[in-house]
Each structure stands twice: as structure tokens, then as C-alpha cells.
PDB file of C-alpha atoms in Angstrom:
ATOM      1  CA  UNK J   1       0.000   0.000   0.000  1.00  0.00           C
ATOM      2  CA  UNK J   2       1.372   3.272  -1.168  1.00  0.00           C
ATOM      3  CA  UNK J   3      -0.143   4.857   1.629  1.00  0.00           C
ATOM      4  CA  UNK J   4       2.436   7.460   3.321  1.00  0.00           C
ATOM      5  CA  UNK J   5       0.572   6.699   6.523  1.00  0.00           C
ATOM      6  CA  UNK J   6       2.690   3.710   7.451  1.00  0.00           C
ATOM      7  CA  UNK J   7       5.990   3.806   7.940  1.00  0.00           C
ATOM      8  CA  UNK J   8       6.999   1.050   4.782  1.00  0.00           C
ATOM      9  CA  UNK J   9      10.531   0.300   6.743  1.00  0.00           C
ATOM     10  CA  UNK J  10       8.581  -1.268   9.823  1.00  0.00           C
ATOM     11  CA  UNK J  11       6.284  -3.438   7.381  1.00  0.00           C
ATOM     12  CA  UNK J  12       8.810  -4.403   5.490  1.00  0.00           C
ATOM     13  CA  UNK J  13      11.021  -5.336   8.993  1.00  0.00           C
ATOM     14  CA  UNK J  14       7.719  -7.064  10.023  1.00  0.00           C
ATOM     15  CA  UNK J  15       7.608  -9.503   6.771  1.00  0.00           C
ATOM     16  CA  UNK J  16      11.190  -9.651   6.741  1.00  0.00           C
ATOM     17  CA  UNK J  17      11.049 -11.189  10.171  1.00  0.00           C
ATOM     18  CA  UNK J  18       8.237 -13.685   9.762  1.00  0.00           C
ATOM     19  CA  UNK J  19       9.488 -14.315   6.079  1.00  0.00           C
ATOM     20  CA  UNK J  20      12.531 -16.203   8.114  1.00  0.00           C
ATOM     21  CA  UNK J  21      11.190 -19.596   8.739  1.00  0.00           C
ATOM     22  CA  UNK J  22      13.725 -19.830  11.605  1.00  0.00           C
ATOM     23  CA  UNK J  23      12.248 -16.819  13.269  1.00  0.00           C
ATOM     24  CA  UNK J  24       8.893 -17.254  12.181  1.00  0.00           C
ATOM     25  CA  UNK J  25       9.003 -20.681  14.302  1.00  0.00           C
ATOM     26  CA  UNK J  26      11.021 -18.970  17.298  1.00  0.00           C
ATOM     27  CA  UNK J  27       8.028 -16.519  17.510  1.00  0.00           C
ATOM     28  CA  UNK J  28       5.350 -19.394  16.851  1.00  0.00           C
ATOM     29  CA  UNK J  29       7.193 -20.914  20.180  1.00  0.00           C
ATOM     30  CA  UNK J  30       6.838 -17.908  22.472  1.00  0.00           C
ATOM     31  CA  UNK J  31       3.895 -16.820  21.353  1.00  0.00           C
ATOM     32  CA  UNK J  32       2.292 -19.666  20.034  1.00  0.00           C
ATOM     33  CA  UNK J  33       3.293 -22.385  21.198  1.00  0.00           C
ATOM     34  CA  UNK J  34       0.282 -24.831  20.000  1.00  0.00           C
ATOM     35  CA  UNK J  35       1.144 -23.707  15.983  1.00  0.00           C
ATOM     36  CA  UNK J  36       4.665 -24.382  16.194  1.00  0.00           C
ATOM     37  CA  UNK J  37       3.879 -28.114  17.342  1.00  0.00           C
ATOM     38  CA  UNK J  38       1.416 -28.559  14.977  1.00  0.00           C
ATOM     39  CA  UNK J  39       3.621 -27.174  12.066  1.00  0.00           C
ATOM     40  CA  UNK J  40       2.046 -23.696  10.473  1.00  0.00           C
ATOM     41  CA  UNK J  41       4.371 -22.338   7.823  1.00  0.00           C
ATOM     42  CA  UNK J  42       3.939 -19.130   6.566  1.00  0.00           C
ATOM     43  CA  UNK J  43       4.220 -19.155   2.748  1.00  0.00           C
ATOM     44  CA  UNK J  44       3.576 -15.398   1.469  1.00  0.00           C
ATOM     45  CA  UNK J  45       2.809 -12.133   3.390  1.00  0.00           C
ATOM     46  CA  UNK J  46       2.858  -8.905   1.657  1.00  0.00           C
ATOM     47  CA  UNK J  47       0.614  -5.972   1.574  1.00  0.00           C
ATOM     48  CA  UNK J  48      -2.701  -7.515   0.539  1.00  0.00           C
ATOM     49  CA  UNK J  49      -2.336 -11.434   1.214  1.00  0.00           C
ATOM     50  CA  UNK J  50      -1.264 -13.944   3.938  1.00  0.00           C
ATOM     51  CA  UNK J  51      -0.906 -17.790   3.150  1.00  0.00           C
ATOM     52  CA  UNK J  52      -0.086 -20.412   5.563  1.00  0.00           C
ATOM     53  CA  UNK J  53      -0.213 -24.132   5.360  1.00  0.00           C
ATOM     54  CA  UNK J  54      -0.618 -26.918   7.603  1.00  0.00           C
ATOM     55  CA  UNK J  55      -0.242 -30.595   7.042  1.00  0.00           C
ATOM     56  CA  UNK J  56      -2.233 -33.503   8.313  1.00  0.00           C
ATOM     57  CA  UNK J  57       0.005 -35.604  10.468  1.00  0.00           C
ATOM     58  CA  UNK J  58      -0.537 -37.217  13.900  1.00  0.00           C
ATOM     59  CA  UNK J  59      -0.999 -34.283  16.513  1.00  0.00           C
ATOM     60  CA  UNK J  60      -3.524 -32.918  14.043  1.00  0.00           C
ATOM     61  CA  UNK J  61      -5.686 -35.402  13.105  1.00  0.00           C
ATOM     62  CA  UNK J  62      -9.091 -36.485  14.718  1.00  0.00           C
ATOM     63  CA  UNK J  63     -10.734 -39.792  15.139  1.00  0.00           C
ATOM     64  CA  UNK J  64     -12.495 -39.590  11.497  1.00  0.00           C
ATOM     65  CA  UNK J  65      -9.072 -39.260   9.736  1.00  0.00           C
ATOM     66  CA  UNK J  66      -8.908 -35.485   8.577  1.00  0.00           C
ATOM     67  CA  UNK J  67      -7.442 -33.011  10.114  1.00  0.00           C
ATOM     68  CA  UNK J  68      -9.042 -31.432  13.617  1.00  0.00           C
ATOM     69  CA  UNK J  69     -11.236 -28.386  13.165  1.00  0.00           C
ATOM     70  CA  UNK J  70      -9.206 -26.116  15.453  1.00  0.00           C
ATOM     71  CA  UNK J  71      -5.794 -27.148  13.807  1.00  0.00           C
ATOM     72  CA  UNK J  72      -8.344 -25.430  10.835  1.00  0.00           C
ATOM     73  CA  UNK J  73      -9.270 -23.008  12.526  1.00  0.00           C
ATOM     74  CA  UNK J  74      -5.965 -21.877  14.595  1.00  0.00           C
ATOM     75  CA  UNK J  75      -4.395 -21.375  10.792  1.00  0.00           C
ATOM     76  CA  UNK J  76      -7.141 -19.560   9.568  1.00  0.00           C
ATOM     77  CA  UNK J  77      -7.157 -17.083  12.441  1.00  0.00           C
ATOM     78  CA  UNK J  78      -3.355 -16.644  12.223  1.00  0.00           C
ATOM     79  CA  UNK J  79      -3.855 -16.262   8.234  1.00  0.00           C
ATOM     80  CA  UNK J  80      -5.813 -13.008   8.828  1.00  0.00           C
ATOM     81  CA  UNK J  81      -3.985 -11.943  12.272  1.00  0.00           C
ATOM     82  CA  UNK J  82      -0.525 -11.371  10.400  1.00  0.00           C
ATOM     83  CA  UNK J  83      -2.055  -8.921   8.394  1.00  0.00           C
ATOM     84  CA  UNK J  84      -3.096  -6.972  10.989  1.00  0.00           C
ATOM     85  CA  UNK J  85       0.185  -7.529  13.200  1.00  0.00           C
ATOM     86  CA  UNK J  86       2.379  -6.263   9.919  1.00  0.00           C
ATOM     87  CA  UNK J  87      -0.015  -3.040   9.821  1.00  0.00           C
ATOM     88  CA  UNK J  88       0.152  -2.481  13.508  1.00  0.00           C
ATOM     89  CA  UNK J  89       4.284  -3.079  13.785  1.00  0.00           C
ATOM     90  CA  UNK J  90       5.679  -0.193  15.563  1.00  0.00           C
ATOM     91  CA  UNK J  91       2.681   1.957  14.686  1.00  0.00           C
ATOM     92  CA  UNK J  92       2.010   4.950  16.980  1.00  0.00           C
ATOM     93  CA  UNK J  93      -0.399   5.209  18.159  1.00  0.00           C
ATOM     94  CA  UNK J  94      -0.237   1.364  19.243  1.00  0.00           C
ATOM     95  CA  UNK J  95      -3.599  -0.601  18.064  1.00  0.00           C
ATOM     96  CA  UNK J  96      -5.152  -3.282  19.892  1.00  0.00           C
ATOM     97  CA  UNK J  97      -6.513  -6.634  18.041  1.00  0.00           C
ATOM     98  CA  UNK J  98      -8.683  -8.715  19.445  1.00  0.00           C
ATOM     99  CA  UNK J  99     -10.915 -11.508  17.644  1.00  0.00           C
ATOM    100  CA  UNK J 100     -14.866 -10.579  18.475  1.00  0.00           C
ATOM    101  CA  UNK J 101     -16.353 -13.058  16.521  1.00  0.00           C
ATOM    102  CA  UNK J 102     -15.773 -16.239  14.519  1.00  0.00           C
ATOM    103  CA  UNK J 103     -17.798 -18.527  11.682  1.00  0.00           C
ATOM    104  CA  UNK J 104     -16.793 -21.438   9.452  1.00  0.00           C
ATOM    105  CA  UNK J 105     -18.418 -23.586   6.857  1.00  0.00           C
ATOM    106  CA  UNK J 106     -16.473 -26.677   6.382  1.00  0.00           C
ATOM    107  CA  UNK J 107     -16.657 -27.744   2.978  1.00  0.00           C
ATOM    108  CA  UNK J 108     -14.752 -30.728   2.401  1.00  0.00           C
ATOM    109  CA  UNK J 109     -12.725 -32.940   4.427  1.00  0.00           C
ATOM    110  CA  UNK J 110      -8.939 -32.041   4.863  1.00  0.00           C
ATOM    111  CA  UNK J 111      -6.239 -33.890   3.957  1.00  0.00           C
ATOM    112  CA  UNK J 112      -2.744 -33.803   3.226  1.00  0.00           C
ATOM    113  CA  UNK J 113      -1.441 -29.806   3.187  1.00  0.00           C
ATOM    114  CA  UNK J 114      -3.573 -27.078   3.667  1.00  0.00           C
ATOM    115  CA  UNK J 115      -3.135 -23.782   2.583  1.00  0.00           C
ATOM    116  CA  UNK J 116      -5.398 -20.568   4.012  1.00  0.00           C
ATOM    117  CA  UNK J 117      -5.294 -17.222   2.502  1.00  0.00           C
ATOM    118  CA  UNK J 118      -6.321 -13.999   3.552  1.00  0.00           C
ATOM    119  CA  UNK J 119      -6.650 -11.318   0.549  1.00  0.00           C
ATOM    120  CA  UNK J 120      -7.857  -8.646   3.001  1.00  0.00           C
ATOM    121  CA  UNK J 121      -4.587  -6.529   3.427  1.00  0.00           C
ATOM    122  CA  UNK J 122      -5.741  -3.338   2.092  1.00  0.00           C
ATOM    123  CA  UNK J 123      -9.125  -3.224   3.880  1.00  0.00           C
ATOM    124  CA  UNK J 124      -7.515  -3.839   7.069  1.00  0.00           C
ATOM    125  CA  UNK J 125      -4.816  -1.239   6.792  1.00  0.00           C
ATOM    126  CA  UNK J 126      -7.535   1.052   5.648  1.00  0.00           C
ATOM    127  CA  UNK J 127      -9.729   0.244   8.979  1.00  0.00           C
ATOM    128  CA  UNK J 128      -6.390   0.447  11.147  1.00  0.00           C
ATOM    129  CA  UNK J 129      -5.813   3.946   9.901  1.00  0.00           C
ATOM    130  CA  UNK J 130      -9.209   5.046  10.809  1.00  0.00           C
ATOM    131  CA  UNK J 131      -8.829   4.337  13.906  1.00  0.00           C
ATOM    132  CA  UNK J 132      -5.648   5.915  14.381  1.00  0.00           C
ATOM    133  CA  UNK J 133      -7.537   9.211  13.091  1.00  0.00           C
ATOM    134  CA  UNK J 134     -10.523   8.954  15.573  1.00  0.00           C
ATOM    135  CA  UNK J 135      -9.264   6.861  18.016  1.00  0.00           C
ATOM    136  CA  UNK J 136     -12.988   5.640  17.915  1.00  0.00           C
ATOM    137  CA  UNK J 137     -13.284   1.063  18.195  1.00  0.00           C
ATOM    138  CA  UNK J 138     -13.361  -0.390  14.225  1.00  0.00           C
ATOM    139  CA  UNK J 139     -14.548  -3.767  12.690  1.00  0.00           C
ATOM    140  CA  UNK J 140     -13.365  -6.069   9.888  1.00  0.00           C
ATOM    141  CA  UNK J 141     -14.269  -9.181   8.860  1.00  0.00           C
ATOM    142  CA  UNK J 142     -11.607 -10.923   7.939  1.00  0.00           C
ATOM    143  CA  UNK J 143     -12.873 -13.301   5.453  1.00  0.00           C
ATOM    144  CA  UNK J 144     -10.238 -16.835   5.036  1.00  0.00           C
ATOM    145  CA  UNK J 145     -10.335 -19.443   2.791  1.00  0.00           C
ATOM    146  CA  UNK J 146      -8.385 -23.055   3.204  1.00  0.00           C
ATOM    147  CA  UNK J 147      -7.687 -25.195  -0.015  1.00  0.00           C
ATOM    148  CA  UNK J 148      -6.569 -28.740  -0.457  1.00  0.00           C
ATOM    149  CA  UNK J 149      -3.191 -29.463  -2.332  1.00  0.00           C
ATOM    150  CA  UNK J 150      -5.701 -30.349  -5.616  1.00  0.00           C
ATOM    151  CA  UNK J 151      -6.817 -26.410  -4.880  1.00  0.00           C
ATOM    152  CA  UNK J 152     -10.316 -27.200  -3.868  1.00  0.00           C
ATOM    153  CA  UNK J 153     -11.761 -25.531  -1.156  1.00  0.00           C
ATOM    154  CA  UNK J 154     -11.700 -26.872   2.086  1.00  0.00           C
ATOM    155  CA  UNK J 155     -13.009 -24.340   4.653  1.00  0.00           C
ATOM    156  CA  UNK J 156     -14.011 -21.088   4.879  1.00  0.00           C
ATOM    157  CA  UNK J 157     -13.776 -18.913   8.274  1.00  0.00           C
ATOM    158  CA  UNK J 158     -14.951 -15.152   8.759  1.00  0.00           C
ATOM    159  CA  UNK J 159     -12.844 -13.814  11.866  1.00  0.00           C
ATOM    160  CA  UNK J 160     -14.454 -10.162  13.075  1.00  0.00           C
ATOM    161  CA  UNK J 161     -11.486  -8.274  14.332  1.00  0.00           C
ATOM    162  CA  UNK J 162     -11.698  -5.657  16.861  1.00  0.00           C
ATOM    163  CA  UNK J 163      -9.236  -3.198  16.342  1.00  0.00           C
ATOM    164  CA  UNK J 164      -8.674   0.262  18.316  1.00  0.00           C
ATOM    165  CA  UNK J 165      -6.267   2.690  18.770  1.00  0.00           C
ATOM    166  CA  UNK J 166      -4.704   3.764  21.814  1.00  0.00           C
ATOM    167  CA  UNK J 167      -4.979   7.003  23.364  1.00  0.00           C
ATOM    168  CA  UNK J 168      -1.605   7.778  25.367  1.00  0.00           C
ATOM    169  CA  UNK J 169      -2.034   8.474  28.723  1.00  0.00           C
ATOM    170  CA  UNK J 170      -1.433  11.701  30.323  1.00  0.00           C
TER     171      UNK J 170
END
């Protein structure tokens, strides 16, 4: 995003960072320490989209031989999260994120690697400047999709996101 409202040297430190898959799994492990056992790799992040994958293997499978929902669902909800973590990098004033809502229509059963994209990059840096402006609570549904290696989809999850800026305090 051409935008001059964010500063493009702490987005591009931000996907630098995660871009490292030896980083990207250090900060999985303090942060996250669930998706690092259960294998997320982050396989594009720029300024509109966020892909990740996950592969079906034991500690993410389920008794009916596909992978568990929340393995789904943890990906999906990291998928759209990075976005708004690159937008919000160093930002002043600092934004909270917080996930308000969540719905997913599971399509197909999934098996072997999945992939979840977010396309929502320029939307959410949109809403994240607004609230830097008013300092007033924004919304955005954060809409991700989950495909099969074959490129049939597999899921689809809506997170609402919660985003507002912080006033400093006196």
C-alpha cells in the first residue's frame, strides 16, 4: 500500500522477520506455542495477502481421519492476524486486536497440506488507519479461505477483528 501513513521500513522489517522460517518458528514458540507443534508455515505475506499451510500428520488429526477443526481453525485465524500484526508493527499510536467473533463452513474434508489465505490486506490497513484518526473502536471481517493441495476448497472462516487505537495516557 502506497499509503504514506505507514511507515513502509517497519512493514517491510515485520515480513522480513516472519518471512525467516527460523524466526517465524522462534516466535510461533513464544507466542504460540500450539502452531509451532502442529507445524504452520507461513508461505507469502505482503501488503494484501497472507498464506499459511498446515499438514495432516498425527498431533492434528481427529478420530475420522482429517485433520481437527481447530488445527483449521488456529491457521485460519493466524492467516488473517498477520495482516493486521504487519499493519500495527511499531505503529504509533499502538492498536489493539482482538478476535470478536468467529464462523466457518467446512466444505470438504482435509487432507494432506492445507493452505489458508487472507486477501484482506488493504481493507484492514484502511480500517487500522481510521482508527488511528478517531481513536474511535473499528470492525473487519476478515474473510479466510483453506484449499486442499488439488486447490479445492476446504473451509471457509470469517474472523471479526476488533481493532482500536490507543490514546496515550497523560
Amino acid at each position: 500500500m502506497a499509503d504514506s501513513f505507514f511507515n513502509q521500513a517497519n512493514i517491510q522489517e515485520y515480513r522480513k522477520r516472519v518471512s525467516n522460517p527460523f524466526l517465524f518458528k522462534l516466535g510461533l514458540i513464544k507466542d504460540l506455542p500450539l502452531a509451532s507443534m502442529i507445524g504452520v508455515k507461513l508461505t507469502k505475506l505482503d501488503e494484501v495477502e497472507s498464506n499459511l499451510t498446515v499438514s495432516y500428520k498425527f498431533l492434528n488429526k481427529n478420530p475420522f481421519k482429517t485433520t481437527y477443526w481447530a488445527v483449521l481453525g488456529m491457521s485460519a485465524e493466524m492467516a488473517s492476524g498477520l495482516l493486521l500484526l504487519m499493519y500495527t508493527h511499531k505503529l504509533k499510536p499502538s492498536v489493539s486486536t482482538f478476535v470478536i467473533g468467529c464462523e466457518a463452513k467446512f466444505v470438504k474434508r482435509a487432507l494432506g497440506k492445507t493452505t489458508f489465505k487472507c486477501v484482506q490486506g488493504h481493507e484492514i490497513a484502511e480500517k487500522i488507519k481510521r482508527t488511528c484518526e478517531t481513536f474511535a473502536p473499528e470492525e473487519i471481517k476478515c474473510i479466510t479461505n483453506a484449499y486442499d493441495e488439488n486447490g479445492e476448497l476446504v473451509a471457509e472462516f470469517i474472523f471479526t477483528w476488533g481493532i482500536k487505537a490507543r490514546q496515550v495516557k497523560k
